Short mmCIF file of N, CA and C in Angstrom, two decimals:
data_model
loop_
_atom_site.label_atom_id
_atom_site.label_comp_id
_atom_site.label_asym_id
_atom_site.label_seq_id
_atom_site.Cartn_x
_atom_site.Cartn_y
_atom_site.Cartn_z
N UNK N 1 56.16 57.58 126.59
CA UNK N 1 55.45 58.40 127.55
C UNK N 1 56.00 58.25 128.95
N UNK N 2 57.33 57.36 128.86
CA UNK N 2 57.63 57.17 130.43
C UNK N 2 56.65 56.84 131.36
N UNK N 3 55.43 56.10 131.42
CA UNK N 3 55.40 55.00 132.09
C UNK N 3 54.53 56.17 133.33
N UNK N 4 54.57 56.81 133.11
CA UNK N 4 53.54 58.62 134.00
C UNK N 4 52.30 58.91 133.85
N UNK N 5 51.46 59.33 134.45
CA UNK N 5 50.03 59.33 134.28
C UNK N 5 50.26 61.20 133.90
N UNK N 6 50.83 61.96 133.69
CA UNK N 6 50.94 63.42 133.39
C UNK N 6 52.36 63.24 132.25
N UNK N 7 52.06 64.32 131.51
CA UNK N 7 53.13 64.79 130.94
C UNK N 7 52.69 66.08 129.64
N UNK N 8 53.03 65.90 128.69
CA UNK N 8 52.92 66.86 128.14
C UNK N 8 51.46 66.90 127.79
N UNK N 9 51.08 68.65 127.67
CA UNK N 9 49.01 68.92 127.30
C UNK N 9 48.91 68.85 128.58
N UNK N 10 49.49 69.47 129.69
CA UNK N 10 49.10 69.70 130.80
C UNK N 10 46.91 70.43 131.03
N UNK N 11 46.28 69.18 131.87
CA UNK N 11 44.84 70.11 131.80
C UNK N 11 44.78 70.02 133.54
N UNK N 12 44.20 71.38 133.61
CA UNK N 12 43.82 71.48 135.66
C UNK N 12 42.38 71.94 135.63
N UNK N 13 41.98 71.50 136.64
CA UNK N 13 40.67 72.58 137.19
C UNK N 13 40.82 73.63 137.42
N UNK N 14 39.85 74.17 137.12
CA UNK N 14 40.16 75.90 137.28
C UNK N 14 38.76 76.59 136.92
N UNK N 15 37.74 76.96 138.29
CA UNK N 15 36.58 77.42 137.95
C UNK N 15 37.21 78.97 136.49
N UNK N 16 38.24 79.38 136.88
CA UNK N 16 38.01 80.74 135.90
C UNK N 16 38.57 80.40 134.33
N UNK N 17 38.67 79.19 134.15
CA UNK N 17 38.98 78.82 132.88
C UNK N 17 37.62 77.96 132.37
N UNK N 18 36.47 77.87 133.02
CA UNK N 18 35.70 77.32 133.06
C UNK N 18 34.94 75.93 133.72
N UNK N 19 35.83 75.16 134.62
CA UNK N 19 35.67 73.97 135.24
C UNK N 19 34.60 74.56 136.74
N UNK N 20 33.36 73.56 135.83
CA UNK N 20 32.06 73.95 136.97
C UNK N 20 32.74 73.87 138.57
N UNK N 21 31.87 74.89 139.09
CA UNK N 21 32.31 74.76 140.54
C UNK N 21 31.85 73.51 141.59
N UNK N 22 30.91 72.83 140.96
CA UNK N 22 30.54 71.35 141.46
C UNK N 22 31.55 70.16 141.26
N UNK N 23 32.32 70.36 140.23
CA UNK N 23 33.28 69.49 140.02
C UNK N 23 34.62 68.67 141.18
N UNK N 24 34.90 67.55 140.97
CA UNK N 24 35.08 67.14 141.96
C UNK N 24 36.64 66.88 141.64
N UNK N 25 37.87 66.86 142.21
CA UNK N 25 38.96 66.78 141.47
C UNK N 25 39.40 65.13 142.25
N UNK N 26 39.30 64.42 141.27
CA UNK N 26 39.99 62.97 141.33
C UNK N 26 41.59 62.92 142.09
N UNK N 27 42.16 63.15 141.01
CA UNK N 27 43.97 63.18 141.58
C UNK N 27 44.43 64.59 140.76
N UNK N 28 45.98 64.74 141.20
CA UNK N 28 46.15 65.50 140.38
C UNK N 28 47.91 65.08 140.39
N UNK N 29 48.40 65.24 139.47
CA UNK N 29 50.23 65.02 139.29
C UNK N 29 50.87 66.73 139.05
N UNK N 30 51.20 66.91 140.06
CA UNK N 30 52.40 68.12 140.36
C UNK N 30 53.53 67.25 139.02
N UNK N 31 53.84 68.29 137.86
CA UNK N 31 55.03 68.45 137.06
C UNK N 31 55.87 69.38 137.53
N UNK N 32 57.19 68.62 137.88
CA UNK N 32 58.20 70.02 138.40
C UNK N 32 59.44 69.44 137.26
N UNK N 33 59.04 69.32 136.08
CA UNK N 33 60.10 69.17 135.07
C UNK N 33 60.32 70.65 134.16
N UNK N 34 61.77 71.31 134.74
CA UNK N 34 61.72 72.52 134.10
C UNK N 34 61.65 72.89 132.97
N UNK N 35 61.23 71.87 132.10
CA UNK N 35 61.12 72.24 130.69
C UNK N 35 59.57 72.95 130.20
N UNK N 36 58.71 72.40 131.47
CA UNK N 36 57.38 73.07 131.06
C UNK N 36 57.22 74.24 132.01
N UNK N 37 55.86 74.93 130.71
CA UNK N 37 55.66 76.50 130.71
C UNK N 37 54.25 76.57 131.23
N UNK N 38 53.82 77.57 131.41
CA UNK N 38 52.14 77.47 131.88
C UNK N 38 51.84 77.80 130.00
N UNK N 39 50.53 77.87 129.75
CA UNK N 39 50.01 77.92 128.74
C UNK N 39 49.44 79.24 128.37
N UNK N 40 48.94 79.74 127.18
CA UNK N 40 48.24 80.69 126.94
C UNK N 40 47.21 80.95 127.92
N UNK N 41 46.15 80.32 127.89
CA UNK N 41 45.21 80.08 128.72
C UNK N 41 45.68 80.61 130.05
N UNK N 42 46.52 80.66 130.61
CA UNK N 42 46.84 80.93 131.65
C UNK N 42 47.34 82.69 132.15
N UNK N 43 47.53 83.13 131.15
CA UNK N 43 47.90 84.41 131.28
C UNK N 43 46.33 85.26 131.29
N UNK N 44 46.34 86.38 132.20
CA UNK N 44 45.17 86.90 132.06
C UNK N 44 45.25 88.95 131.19
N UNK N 45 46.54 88.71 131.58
CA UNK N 45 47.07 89.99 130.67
C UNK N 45 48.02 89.79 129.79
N UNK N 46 48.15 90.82 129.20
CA UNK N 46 49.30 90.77 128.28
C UNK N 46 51.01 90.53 128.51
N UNK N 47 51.21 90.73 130.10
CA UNK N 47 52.54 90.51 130.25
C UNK N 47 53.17 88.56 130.32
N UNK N 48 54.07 88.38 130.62
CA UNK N 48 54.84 86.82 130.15
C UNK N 48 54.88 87.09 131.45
N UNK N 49 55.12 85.35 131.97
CA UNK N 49 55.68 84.65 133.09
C UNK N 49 56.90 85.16 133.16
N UNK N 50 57.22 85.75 134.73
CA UNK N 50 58.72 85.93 135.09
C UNK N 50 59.13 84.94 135.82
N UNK N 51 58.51 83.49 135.96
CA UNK N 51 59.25 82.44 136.54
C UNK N 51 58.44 81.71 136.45
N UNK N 52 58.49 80.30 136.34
CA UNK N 52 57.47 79.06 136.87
C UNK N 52 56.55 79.52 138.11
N UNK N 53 55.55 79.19 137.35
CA UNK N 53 54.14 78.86 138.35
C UNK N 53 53.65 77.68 138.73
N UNK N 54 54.08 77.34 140.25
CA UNK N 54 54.20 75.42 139.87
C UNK N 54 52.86 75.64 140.49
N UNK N 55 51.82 76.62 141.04
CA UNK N 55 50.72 75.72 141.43
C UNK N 55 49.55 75.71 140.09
N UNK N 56 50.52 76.12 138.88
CA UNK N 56 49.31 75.92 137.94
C UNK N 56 49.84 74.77 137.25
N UNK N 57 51.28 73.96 137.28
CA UNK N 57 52.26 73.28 136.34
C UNK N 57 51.49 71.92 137.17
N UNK N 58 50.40 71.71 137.06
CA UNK N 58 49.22 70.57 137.52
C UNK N 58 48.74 69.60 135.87
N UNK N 59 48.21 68.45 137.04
CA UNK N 59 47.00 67.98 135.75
C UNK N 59 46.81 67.03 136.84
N UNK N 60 45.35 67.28 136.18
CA UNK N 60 44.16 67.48 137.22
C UNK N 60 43.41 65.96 136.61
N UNK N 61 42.76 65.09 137.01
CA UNK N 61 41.73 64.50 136.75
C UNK N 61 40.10 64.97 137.36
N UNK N 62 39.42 64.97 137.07
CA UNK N 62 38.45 65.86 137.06
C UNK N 62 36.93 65.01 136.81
N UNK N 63 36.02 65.26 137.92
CA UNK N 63 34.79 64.48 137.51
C UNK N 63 33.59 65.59 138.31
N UNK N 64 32.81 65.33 137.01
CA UNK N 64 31.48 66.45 137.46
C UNK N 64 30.10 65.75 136.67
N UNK N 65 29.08 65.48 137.05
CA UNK N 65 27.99 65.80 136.91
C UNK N 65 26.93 66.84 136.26
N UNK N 66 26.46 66.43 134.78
CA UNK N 66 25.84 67.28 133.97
C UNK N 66 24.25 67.15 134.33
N UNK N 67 23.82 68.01 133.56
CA UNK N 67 22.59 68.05 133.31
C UNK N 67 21.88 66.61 132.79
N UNK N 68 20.61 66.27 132.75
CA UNK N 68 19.74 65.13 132.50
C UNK N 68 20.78 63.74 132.53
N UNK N 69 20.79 63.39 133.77
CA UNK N 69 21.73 62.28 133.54
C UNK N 69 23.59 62.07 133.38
N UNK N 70 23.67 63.19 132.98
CA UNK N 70 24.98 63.08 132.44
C UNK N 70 26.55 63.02 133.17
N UNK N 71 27.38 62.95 132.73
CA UNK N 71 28.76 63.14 133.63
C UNK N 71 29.81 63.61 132.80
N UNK N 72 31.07 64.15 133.24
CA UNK N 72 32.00 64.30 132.56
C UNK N 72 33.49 63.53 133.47
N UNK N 73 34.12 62.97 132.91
CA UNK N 73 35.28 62.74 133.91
C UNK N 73 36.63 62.76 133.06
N UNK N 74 37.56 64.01 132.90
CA UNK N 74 38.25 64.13 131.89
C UNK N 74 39.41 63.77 132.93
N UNK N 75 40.51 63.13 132.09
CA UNK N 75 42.24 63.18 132.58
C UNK N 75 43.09 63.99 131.86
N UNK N 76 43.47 64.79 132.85
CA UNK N 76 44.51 66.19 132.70
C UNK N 76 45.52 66.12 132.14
N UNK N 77 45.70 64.94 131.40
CA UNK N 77 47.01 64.70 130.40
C UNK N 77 46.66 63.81 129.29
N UNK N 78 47.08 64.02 128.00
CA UNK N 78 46.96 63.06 126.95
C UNK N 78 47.63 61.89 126.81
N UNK N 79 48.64 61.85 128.28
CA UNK N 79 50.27 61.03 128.52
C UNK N 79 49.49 60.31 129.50
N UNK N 80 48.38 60.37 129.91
CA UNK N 80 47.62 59.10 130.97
C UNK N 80 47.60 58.13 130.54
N UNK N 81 47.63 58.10 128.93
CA UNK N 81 47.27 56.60 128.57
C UNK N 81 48.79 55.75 128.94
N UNK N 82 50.11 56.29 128.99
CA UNK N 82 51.18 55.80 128.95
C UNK N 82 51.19 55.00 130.56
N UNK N 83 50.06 55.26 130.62
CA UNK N 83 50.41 54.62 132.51
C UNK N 83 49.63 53.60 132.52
N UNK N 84 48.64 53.09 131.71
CA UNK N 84 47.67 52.04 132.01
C UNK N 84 48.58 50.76 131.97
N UNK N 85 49.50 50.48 130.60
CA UNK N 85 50.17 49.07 130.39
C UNK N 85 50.94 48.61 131.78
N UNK N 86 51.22 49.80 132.45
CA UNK N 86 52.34 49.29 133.33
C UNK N 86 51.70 48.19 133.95
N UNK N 87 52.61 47.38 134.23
CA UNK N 87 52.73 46.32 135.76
C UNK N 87 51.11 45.35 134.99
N UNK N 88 51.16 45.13 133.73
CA UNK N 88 49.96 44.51 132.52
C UNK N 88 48.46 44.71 133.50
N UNK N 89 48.65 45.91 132.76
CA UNK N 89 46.93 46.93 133.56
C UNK N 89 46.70 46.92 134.78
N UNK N 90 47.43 46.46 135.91
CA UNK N 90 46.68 46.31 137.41
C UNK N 90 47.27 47.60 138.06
N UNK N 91 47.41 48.95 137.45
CA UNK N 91 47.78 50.06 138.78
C UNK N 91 45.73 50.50 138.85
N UNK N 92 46.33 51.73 139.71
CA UNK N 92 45.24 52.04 140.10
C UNK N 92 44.27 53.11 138.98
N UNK N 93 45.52 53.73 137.93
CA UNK N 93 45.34 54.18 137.04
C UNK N 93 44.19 53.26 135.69
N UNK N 94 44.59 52.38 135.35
CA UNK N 94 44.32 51.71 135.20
C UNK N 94 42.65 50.75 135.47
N UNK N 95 42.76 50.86 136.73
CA UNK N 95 41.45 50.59 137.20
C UNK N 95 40.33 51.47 137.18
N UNK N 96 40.93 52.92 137.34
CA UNK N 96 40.00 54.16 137.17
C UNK N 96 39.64 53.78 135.83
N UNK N 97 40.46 53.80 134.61
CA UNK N 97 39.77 53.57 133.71
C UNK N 97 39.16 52.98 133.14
N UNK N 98 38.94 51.94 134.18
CA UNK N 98 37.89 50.22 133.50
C UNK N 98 36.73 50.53 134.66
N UNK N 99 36.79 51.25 136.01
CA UNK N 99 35.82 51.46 136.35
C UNK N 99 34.76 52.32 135.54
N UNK N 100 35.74 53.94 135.52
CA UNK N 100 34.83 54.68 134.59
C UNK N 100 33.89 54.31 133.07
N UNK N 101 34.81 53.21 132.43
CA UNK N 101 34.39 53.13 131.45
C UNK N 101 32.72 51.62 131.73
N UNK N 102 32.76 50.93 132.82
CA UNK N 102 31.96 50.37 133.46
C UNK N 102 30.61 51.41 133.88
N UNK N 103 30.87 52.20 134.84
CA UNK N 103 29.92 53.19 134.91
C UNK N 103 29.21 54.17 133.27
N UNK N 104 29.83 54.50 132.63
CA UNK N 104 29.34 55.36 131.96
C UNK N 104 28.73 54.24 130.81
N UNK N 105 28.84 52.94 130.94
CA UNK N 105 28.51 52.32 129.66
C UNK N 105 26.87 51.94 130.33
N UNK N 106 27.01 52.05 131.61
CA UNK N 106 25.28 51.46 132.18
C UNK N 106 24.65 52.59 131.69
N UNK N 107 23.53 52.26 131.78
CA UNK N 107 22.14 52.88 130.82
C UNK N 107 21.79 53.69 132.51
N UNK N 108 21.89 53.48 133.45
CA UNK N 108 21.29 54.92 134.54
C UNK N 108 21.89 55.56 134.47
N UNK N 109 20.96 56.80 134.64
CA UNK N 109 22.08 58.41 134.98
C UNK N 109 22.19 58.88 135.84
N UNK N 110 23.50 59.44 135.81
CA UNK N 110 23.94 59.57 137.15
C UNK N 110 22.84 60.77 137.91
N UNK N 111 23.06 60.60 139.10
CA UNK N 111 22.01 60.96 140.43
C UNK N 111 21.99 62.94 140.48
N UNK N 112 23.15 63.36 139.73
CA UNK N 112 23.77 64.67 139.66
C UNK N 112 22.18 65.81 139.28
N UNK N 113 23.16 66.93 138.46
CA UNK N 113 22.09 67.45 138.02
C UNK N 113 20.90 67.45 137.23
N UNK N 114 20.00 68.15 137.67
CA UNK N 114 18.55 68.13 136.86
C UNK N 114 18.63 69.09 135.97
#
């Protein structure tokens, strides 16, 4: 996974793909590796990309607040996990994910929506 918190399964925020408009965007990793394409999802008509679209060639980390308690906090790549081992767990990557997983394991809910 090269050692990258993004890479391939690019995911972004995007209220018109559905990402609530309360949502809060964590980080995000700009991919400018010309091998990637925008996705289906991304086309809104029938015609093809006539060039890279780098402000969609994103991935997004993403945290929002549900209904009764709840939260969501997704990472915009399936290649995030390739970044935790580095430097034996102490980046910051890393820490997001021992915080998050700290928060969501306590029994209060979060303060968000009703």
């Amino acid at each position: 996974m090269g050692g990258g918190a993004a890479g391939h399964e690019l995911d972004r925020a995007d209220v018109r793909l559905g990402t609530p408009r309360h949502a809060l965007i964590v980080a995000t990793a700009i991919v400018t590796e010309p091998s990637y394409a925008p996705v289906n999802e991304e086309r809104y008509d029938h015609t093809l990309w006539p060039r890279r679209h780098d402000e969609v060639m994103r991935s997004d980390i993403t945290f929002f607040e549900a209904p009764h308690g709840g939260a969501v906090l997704s990472f915009g790549s399936m290649n995030y996990i390739g970044a935790l081992p580095v430097d034996g767990y102490t980046t910051a990557a890393a820490r997001l994910v021992l915080n998050a997983i700290r928060r969501f394991a306590d029994p209060a809910p979060f303060p968000g929506l009703t």
